[in-house]
Short mmCIF file of C-alpha atoms and ligand atoms in Angstrom, two decimals:
data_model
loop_
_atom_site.label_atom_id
_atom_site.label_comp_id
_atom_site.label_asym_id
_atom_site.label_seq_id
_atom_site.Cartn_x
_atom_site.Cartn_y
_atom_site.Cartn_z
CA UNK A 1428 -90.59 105.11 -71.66
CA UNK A 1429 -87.98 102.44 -70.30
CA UNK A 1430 -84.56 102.16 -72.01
CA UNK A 1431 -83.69 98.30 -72.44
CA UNK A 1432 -80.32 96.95 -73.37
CA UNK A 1433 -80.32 93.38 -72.71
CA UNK A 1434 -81.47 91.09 -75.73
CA UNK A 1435 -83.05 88.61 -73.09
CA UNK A 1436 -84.51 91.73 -71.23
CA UNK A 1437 -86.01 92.76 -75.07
CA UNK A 1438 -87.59 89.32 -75.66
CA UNK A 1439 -89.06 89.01 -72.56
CA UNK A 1440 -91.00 92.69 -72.24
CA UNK A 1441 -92.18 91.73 -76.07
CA UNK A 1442 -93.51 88.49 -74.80
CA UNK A 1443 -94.92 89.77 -71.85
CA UNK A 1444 -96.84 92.50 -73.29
CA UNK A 1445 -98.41 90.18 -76.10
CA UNK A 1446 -99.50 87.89 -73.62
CA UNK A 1447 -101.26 90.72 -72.21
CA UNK A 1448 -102.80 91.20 -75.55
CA UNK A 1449 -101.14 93.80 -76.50
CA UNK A 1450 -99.95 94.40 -80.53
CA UNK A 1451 -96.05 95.40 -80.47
CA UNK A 1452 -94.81 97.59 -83.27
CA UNK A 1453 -91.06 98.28 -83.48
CA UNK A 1454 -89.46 100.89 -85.70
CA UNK A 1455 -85.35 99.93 -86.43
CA UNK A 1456 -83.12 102.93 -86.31
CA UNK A 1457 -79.66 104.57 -86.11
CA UNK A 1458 -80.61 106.90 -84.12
CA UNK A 1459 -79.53 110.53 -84.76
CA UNK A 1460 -83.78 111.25 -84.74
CA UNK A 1461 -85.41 113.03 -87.04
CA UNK A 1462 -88.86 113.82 -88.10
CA UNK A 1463 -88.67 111.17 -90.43
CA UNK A 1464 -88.33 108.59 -87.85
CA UNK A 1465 -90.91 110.37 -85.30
CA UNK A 1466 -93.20 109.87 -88.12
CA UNK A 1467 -92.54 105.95 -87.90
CA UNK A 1468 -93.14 105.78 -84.28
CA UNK A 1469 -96.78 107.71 -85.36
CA UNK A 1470 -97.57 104.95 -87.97
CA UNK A 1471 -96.55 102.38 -85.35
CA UNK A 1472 -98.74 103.88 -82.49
CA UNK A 1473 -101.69 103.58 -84.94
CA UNK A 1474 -100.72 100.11 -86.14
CA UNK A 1475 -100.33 98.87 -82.55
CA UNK A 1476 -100.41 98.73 -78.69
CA UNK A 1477 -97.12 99.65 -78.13
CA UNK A 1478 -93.69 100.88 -79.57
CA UNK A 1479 -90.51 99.75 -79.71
CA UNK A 1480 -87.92 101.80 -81.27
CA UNK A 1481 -84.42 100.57 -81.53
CA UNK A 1482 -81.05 102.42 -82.14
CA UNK A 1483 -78.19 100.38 -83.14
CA UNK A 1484 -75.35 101.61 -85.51
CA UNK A 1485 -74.79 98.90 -87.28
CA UNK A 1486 -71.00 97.99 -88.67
CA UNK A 1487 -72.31 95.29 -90.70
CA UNK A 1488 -73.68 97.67 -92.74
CA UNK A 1489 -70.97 99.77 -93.44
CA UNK A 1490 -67.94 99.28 -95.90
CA UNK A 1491 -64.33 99.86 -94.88
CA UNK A 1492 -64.31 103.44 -96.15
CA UNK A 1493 -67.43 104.34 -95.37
CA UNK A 1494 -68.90 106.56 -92.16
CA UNK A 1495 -69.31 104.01 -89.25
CA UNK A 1496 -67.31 106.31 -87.16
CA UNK A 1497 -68.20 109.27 -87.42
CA UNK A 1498 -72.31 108.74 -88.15
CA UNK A 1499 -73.77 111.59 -86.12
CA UNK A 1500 -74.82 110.04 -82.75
CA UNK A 1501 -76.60 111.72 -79.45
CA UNK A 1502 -78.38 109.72 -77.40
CA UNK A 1503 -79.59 112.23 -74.76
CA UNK A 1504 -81.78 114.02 -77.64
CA UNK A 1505 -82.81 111.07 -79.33
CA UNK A 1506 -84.41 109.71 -76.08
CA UNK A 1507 -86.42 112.93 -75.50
CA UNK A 1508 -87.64 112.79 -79.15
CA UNK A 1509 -89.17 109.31 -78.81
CA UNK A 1510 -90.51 109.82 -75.39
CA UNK A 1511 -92.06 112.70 -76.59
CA UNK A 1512 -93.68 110.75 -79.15
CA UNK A 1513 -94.69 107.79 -77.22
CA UNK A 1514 -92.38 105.55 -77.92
CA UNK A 1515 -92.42 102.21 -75.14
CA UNK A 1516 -89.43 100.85 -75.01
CA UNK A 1517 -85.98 102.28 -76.15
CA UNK A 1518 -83.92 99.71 -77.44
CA UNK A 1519 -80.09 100.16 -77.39
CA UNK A 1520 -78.42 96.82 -77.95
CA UNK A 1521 -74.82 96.77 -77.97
CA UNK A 1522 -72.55 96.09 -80.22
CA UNK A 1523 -70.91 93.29 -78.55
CA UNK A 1524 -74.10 91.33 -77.66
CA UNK A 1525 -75.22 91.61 -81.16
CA UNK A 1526 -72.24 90.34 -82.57
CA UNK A 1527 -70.03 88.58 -80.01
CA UNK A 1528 -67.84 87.19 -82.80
CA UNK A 1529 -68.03 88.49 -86.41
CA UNK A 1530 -71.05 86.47 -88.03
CA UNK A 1531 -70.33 83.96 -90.60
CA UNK A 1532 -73.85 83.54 -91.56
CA UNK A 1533 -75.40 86.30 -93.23
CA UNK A 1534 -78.43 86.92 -95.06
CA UNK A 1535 -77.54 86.84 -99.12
CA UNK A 1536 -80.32 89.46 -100.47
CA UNK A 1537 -80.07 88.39 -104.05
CA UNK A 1538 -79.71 89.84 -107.36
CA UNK A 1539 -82.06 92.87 -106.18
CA UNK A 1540 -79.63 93.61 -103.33
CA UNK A 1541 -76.61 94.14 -105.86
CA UNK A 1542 -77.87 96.50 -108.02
CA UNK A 1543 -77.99 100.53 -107.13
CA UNK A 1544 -77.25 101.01 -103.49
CA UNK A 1545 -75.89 97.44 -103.76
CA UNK A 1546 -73.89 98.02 -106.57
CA UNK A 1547 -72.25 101.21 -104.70
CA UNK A 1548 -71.81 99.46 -101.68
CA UNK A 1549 -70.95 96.28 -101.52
CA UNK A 1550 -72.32 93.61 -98.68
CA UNK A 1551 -74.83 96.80 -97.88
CA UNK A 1552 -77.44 95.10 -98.11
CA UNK A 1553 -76.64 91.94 -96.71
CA UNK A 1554 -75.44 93.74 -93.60
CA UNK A 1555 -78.53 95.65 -93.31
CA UNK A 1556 -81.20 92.68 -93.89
CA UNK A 1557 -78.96 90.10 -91.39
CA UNK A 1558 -79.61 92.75 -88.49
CA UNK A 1559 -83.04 93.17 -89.29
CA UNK A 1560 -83.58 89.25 -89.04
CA UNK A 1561 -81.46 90.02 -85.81
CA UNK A 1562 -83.58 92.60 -84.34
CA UNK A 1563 -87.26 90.61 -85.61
CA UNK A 1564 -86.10 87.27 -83.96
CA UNK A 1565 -85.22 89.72 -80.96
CA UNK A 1566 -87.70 92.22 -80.61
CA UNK A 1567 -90.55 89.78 -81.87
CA UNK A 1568 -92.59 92.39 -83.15
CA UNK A 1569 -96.12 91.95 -84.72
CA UNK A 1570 -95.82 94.82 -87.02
CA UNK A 1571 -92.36 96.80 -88.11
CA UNK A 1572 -92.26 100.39 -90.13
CA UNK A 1573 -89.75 101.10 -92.19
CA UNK A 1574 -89.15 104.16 -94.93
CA UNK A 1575 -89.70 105.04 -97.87
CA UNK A 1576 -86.77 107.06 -98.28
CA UNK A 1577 -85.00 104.25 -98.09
CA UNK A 1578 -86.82 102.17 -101.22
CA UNK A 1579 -84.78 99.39 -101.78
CA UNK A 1580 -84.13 98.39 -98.05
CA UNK A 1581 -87.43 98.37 -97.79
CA UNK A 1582 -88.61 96.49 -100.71
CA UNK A 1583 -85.61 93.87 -99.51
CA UNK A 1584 -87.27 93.88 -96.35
CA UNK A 1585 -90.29 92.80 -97.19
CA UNK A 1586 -88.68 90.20 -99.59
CA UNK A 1587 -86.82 88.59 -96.94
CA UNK A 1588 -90.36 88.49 -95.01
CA UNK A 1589 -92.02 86.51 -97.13
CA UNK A 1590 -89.10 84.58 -98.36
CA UNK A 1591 -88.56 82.96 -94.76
CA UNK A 1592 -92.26 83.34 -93.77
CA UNK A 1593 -91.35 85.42 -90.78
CA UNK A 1594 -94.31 86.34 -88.68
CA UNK A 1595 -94.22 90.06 -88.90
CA UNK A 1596 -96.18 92.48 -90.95
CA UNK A 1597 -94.06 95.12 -92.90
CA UNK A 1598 -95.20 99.07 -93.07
CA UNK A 1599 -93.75 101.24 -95.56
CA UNK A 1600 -94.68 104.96 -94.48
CA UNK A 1601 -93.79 108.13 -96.87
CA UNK A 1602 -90.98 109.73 -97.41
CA UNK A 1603 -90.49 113.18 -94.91
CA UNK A 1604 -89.05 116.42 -96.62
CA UNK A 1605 -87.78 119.28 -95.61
CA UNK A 1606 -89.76 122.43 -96.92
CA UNK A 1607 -87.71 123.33 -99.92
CA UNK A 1608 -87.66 119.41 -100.97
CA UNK A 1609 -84.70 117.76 -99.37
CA UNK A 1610 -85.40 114.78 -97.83
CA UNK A 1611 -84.63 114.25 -94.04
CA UNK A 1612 -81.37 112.09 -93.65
CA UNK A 1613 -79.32 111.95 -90.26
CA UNK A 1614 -76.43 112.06 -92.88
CA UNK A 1615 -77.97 115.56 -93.38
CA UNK A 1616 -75.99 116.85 -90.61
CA UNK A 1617 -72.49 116.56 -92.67
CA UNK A 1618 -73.76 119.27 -95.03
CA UNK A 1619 -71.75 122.36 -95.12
CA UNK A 1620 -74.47 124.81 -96.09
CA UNK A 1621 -73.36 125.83 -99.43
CA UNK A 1622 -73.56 121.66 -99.66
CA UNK A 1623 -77.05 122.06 -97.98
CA UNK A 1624 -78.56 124.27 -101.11
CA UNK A 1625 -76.60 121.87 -103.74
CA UNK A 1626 -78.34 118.73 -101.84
CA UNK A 1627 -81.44 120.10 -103.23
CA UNK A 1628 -80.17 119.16 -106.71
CA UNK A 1629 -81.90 115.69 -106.10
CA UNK A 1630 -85.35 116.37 -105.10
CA UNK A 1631 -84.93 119.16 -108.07
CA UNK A 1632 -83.79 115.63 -110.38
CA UNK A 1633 -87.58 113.59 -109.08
CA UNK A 1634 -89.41 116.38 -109.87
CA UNK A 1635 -87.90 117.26 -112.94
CA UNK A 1636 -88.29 113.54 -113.88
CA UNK A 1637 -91.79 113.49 -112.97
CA UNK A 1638 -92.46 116.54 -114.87
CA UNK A 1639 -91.33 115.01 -117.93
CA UNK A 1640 -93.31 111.47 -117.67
CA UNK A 1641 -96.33 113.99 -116.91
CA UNK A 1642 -95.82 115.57 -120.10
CA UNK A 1643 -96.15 112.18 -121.89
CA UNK A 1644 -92.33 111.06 -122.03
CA UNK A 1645 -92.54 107.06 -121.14
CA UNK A 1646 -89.00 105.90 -122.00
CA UNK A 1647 -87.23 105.04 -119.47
CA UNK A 1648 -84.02 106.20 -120.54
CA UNK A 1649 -85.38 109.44 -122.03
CA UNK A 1650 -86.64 109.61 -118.04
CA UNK A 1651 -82.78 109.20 -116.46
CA UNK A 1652 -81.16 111.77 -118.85
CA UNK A 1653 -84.00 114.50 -117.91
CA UNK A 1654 -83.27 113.61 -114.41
CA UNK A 1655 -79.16 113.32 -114.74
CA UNK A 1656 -79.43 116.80 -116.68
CA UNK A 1657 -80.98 118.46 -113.49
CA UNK A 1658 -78.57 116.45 -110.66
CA UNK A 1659 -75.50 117.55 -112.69
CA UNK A 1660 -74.78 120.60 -110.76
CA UNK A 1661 -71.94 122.60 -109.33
CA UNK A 1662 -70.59 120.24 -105.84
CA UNK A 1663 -72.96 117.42 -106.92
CA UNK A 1664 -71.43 114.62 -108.25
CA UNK A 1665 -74.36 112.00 -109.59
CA UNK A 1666 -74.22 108.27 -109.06
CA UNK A 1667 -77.15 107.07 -110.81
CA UNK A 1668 -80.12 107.82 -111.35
CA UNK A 1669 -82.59 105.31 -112.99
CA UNK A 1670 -86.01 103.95 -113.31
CA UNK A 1671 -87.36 100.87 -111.95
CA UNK A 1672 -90.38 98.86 -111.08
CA UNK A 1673 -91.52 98.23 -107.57
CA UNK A 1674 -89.65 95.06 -107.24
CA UNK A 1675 -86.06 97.17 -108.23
CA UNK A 1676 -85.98 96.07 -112.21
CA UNK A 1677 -85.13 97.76 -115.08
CA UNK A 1678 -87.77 98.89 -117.32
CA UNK A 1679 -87.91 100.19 -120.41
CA UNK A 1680 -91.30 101.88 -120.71
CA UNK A 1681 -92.77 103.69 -117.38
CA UNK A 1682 -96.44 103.37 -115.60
CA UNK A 1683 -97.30 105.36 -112.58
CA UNK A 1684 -96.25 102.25 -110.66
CA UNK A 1685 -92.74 103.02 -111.55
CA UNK A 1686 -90.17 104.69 -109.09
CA UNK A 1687 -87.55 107.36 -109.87
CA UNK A 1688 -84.31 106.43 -107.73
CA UNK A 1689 -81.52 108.69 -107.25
CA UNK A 1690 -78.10 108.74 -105.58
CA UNK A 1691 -75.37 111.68 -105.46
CA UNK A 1692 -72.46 112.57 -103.79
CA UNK A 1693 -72.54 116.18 -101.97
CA UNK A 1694 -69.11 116.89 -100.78
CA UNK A 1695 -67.91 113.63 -98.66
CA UNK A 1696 -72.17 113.14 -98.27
CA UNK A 1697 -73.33 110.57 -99.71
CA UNK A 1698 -77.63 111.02 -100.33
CA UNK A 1699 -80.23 108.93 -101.54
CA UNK A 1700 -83.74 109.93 -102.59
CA UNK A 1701 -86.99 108.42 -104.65
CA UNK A 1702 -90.29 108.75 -105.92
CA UNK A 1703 -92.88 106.83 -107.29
CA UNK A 1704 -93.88 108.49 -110.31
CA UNK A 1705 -97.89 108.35 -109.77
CA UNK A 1706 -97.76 109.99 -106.53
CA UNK A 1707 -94.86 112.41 -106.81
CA UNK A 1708 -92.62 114.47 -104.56
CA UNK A 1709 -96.11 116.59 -103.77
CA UNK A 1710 -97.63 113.71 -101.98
CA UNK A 1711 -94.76 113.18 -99.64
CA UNK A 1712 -94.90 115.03 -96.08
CA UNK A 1713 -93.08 118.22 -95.75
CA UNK A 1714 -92.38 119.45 -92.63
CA UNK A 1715 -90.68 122.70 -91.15
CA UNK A 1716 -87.09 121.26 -89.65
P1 AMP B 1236 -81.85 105.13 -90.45
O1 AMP B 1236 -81.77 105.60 -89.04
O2 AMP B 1236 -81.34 106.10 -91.45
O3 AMP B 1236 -81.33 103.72 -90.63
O4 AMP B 1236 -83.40 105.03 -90.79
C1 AMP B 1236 -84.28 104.30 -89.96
C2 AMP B 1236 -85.63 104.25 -90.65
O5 AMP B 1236 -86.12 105.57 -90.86
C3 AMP B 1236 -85.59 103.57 -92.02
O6 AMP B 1236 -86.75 102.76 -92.18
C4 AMP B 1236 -85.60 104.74 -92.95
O7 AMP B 1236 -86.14 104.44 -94.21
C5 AMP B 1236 -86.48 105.71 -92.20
N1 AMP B 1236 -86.26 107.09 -92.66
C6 AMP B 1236 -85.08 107.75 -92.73
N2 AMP B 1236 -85.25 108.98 -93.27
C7 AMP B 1236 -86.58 109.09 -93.57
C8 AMP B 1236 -87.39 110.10 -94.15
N3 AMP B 1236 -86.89 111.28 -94.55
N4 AMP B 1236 -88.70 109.85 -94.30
C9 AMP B 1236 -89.24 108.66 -93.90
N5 AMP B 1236 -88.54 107.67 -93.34
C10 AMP B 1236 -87.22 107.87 -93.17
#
């Protein structure tokens, strides 16, 4: 595995190994790995020839009184987990070559990027998808794998890809859980561990939802309050939880197709979580942390 820094440097190794004939897969990070991630870099080596993963914390991303700062970093672990997985290339861009000057042009993610995580956090998304146009135009990949723990970034994602025809196939790989249900999140290493056992109260919220939609309840609305009713507990303060279809609307009645998406506050943690209501939390991976 070869750490590269250089944009130029980035473009170049891409280009030279596809003119080898070699398929590149690249897997966008923040680093702080978890299984989550290693299972990315395992979809990627399947998809492809080689591996690219990149970790870049990126400001755009963040609001003003949100947890750029302090986002759990550690580089010297996070290289030993991808190179123990195969990964290629380690990317680390810096933050002054990716932004040398604050960008002016950004990528506007539409009405789908302003509601739920968009509506708690504004210019989110627009941060997020303009350094993922960043990274594709650098890293040139044929194939990039994102999560679905993170459901709307990825459904933006792909939007963005076929809005502007970019040449690069999108992968959305399941969601990686803890055990006991909690979804892996770097942001899972703020968690106090009384906060740790209340975090639960939102994979306890999907399946409680799914539970009920099994049981023949298709209103969506009926859906949220079952689901609200199980996230409202003791340290866990909800933010929504709500039922949409795979493209981020509102319904009103539910299919299978539909995903559960949930967002609480644990302490100062802010988590996000999802389901789609055909497969359920049962067909996500669970793995011993
Ligand atoms: P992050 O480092 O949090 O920006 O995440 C980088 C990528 O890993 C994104 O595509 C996330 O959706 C994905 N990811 C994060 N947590 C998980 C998880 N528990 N299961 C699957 N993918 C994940």
């Amino acid at each position: 595995m070869q750490d590269i820094t250089a944009l130029d440097a980035m473009r170049a190794w891409s280009r030279a190994e596809q003119g080898r004939g070699a398929r590149v897969a690249f897997v966008p990070t923040m680093g702080f790995l978890h299984e989550g991630h290693l299972r990315l870099v395992d979809r990627a080596r399947e998809l492809a020839d080689r591996v690219v993963l990149s970790i870049f914390v990126n400001p755009l991303q963040f609001g003003p009184s949100e947890d750029f700062e302090r986002y759990p970093r550690d580089l010297p672990r996070d290289r030993a987990l991808a190179h123990g997985r195969g990964v290629d290339v380690l990317f680390l861009p810096e933050r002054a070559a990716m932004y040398p000057v604050e960008p002016v042009v950004r990528v506007a993610p539409g009405a789908a990027g302003d509601v739920l995580e968009g509506a708690a956090r504004p210019g989110h998304f627009a941060g997020v998808l303009t350094v993922v146009l960043k990274l594709f135009t650098i890293v040139q990949p044929d194939v990039a794998v994102f999560g679905r723990k993170d459901f709307q970034q990825a459904t933006l994602v792909r939007r963005m890809t076929a809005d502007f025809n970019l040449p690069v196939t999108i992968d959305v790989a399941p969601t990686v859980r803890e055990l006991d249900g909690l979804a892996l999140s770097s942001r899972n290493a703020y968690l106090a561990p009384d906060e740790r056992r209340a975090a639960l109260a939102l994979s306890r919220c999907l399946r409680a939802v799914e539970q009920a939609w099994r049981g023949g309840e298709a209103s969506a609305a009926a859906l949220a309050r079952r689901g609200l009713d199980v996230l409202r507990q003791p340290g866990v303060s909800p933010e929504y939880v709500a039922l949409v279809d795979e493209r981020l609307q509102p319904l009103e009645r539910v299919t299978a197709a539909s995903v559960v998406v949930v967002a609480a506050r644990v302490g100062k943690t802010r988590l996000i979580d999802n389901v789609v209501l055909g497969d359920g939390v049962a067909r996500d991976v669970a793995v011993r942390a």
